[in-house]
Coordinates of C-alpha atoms in Angstrom, one line a residue:
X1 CA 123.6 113.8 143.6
X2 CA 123.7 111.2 140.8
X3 CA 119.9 110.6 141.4
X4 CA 119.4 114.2 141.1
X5 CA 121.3 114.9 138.0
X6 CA 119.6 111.4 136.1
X7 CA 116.3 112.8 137.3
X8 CA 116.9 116.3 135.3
X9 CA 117.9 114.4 132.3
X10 CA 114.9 112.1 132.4
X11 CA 112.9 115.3 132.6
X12 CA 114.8 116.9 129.4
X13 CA 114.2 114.1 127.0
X14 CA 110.2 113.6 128.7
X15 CA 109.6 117.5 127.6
X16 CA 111.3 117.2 124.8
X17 CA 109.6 113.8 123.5
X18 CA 106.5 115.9 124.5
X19 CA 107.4 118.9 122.1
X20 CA 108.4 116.5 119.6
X21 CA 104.4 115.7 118.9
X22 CA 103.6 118.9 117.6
X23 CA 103.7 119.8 114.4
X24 CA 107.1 120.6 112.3
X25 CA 108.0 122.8 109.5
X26 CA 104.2 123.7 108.3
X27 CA 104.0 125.5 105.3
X28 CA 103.1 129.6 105.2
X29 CA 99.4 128.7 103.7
X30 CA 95.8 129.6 104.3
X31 CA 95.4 126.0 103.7
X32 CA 97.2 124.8 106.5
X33 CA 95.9 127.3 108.9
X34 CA 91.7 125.8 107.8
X35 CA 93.4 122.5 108.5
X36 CA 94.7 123.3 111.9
X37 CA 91.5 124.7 113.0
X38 CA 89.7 121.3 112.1
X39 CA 92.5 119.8 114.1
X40 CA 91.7 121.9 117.3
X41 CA 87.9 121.5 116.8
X42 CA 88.4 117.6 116.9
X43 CA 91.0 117.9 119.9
X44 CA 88.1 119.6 121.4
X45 CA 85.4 117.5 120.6
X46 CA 88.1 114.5 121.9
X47 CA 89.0 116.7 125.2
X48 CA 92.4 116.6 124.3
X49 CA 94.5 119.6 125.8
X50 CA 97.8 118.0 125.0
X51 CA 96.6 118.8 121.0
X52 CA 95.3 121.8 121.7
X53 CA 98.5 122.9 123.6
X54 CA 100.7 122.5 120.5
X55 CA 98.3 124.5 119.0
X56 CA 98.3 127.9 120.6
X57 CA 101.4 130.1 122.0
X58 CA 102.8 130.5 125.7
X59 CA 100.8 133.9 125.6
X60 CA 97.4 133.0 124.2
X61 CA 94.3 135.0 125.1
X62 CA 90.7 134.3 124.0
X63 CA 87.6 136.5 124.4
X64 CA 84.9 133.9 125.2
X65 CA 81.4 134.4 124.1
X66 CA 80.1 136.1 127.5
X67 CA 83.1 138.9 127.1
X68 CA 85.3 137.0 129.7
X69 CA 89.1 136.8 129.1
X70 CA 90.9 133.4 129.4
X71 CA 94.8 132.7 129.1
X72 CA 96.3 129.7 127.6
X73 CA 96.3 127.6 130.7
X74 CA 92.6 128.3 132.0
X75 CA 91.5 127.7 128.3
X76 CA 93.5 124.0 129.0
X77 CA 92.3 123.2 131.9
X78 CA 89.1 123.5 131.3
X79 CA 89.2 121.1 128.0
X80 CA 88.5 117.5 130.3
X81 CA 85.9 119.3 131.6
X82 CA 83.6 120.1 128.8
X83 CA 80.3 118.4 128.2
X84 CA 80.2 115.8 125.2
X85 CA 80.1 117.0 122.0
X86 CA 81.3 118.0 118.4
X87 CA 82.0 121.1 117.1
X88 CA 81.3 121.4 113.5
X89 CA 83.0 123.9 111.6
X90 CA 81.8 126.0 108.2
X91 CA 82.2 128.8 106.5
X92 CA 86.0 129.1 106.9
X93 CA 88.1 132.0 106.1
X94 CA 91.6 131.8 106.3
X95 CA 94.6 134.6 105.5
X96 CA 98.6 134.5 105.8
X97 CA 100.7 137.2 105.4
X98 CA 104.1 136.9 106.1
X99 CA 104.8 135.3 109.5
X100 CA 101.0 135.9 110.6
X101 CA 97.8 135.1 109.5
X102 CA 94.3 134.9 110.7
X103 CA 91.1 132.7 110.5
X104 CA 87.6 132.8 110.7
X105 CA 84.5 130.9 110.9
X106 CA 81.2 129.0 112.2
X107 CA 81.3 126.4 114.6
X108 CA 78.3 125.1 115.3
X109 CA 78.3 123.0 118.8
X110 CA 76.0 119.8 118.8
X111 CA 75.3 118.0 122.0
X112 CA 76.2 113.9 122.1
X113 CA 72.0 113.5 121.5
X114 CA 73.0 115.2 118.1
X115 CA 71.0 118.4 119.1
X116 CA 72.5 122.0 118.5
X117 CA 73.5 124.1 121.1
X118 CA 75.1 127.0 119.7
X119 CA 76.4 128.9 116.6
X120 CA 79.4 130.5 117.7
X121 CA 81.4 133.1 114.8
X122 CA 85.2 133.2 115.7
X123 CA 88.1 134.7 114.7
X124 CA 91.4 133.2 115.8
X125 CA 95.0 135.2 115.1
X126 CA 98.1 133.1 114.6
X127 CA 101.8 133.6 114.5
X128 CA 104.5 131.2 112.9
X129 CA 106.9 130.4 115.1
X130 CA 109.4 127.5 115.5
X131 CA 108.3 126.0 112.0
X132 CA 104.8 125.7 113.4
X133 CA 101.6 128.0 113.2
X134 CA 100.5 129.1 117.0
X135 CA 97.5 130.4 118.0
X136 CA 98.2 134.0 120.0
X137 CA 94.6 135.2 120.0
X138 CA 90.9 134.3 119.9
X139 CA 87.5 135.9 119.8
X140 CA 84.4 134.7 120.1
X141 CA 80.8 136.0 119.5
X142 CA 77.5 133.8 120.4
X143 CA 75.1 133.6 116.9
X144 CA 71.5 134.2 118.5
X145 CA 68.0 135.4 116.9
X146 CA 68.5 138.6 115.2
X147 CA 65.8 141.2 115.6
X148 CA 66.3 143.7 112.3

């Protein structure tokens, strides 16, 4: 029983040391809210889900680029599997109001031979929550040729 009761309390402070590496008291700005998005790009482009994971809430959804729907955890455990690569991101947008805000921009995808692979416009809806901005929604839409 004493084995039992050590092992739940080694488990307590593990998940809690865990917790304890995501970000703390973040300010309400449309600063911080660019500067988390370069952080998930480069937790990406690193295939680092236990970044990303601090970044976006229990109920996360995202609209990928084919229309499919993905929750939090199929979005992280699919991060170690991605193909090498950086995504580079531009023309940011960012807005807070109140406990929410949103962001939006370009991330243009480039392979590890430095070659392009897609433009991708996204939009990604955050709450604050626990001191920390989390990520409850994303959207994104593939850039191709337009024919106007």
């Amino acid at each position: 029983m004493k084995i039992l009761t050590l092992l739940a309390v080694l488990l307590v402070l593990a998940s809690s040391a865990l917790a304890a590496d995501c970000p703390k008291d973040q300010p309400k700005t449309e600063a911080v809210l660019i500067e988390l998005e370069q952080s998930w790009a480069a937790a990406l482009s690193h295939k680092d889900a236990d970044a990303v994971a601090c970044m976006v809430a229990e109920e996360f959804e995202d609209a990928d680029v084919d229309g499919s729907l993905h929750t939090r955890s199929q979005m992280l455990d699919h991060i170690p599997h991605r193909k090498p690569g950086v995504n580079h991101l531009s023309e940011m947008r960012a807005h807070v109001e109140g406990n929410s805000g949103f962001t939006r921009g370009l991330a243009t995808l480039v392979d590890a031979s430095g070659k392009v692979v897609a433009r991708v416009r996204f939009t990604d809806v955050f709450i604050y929550r626990d001191g920390r901005w989390q990520a409850l929604a994303g959207h994104e839409t593939l850039l191709g040729e337009a024919s106007r």
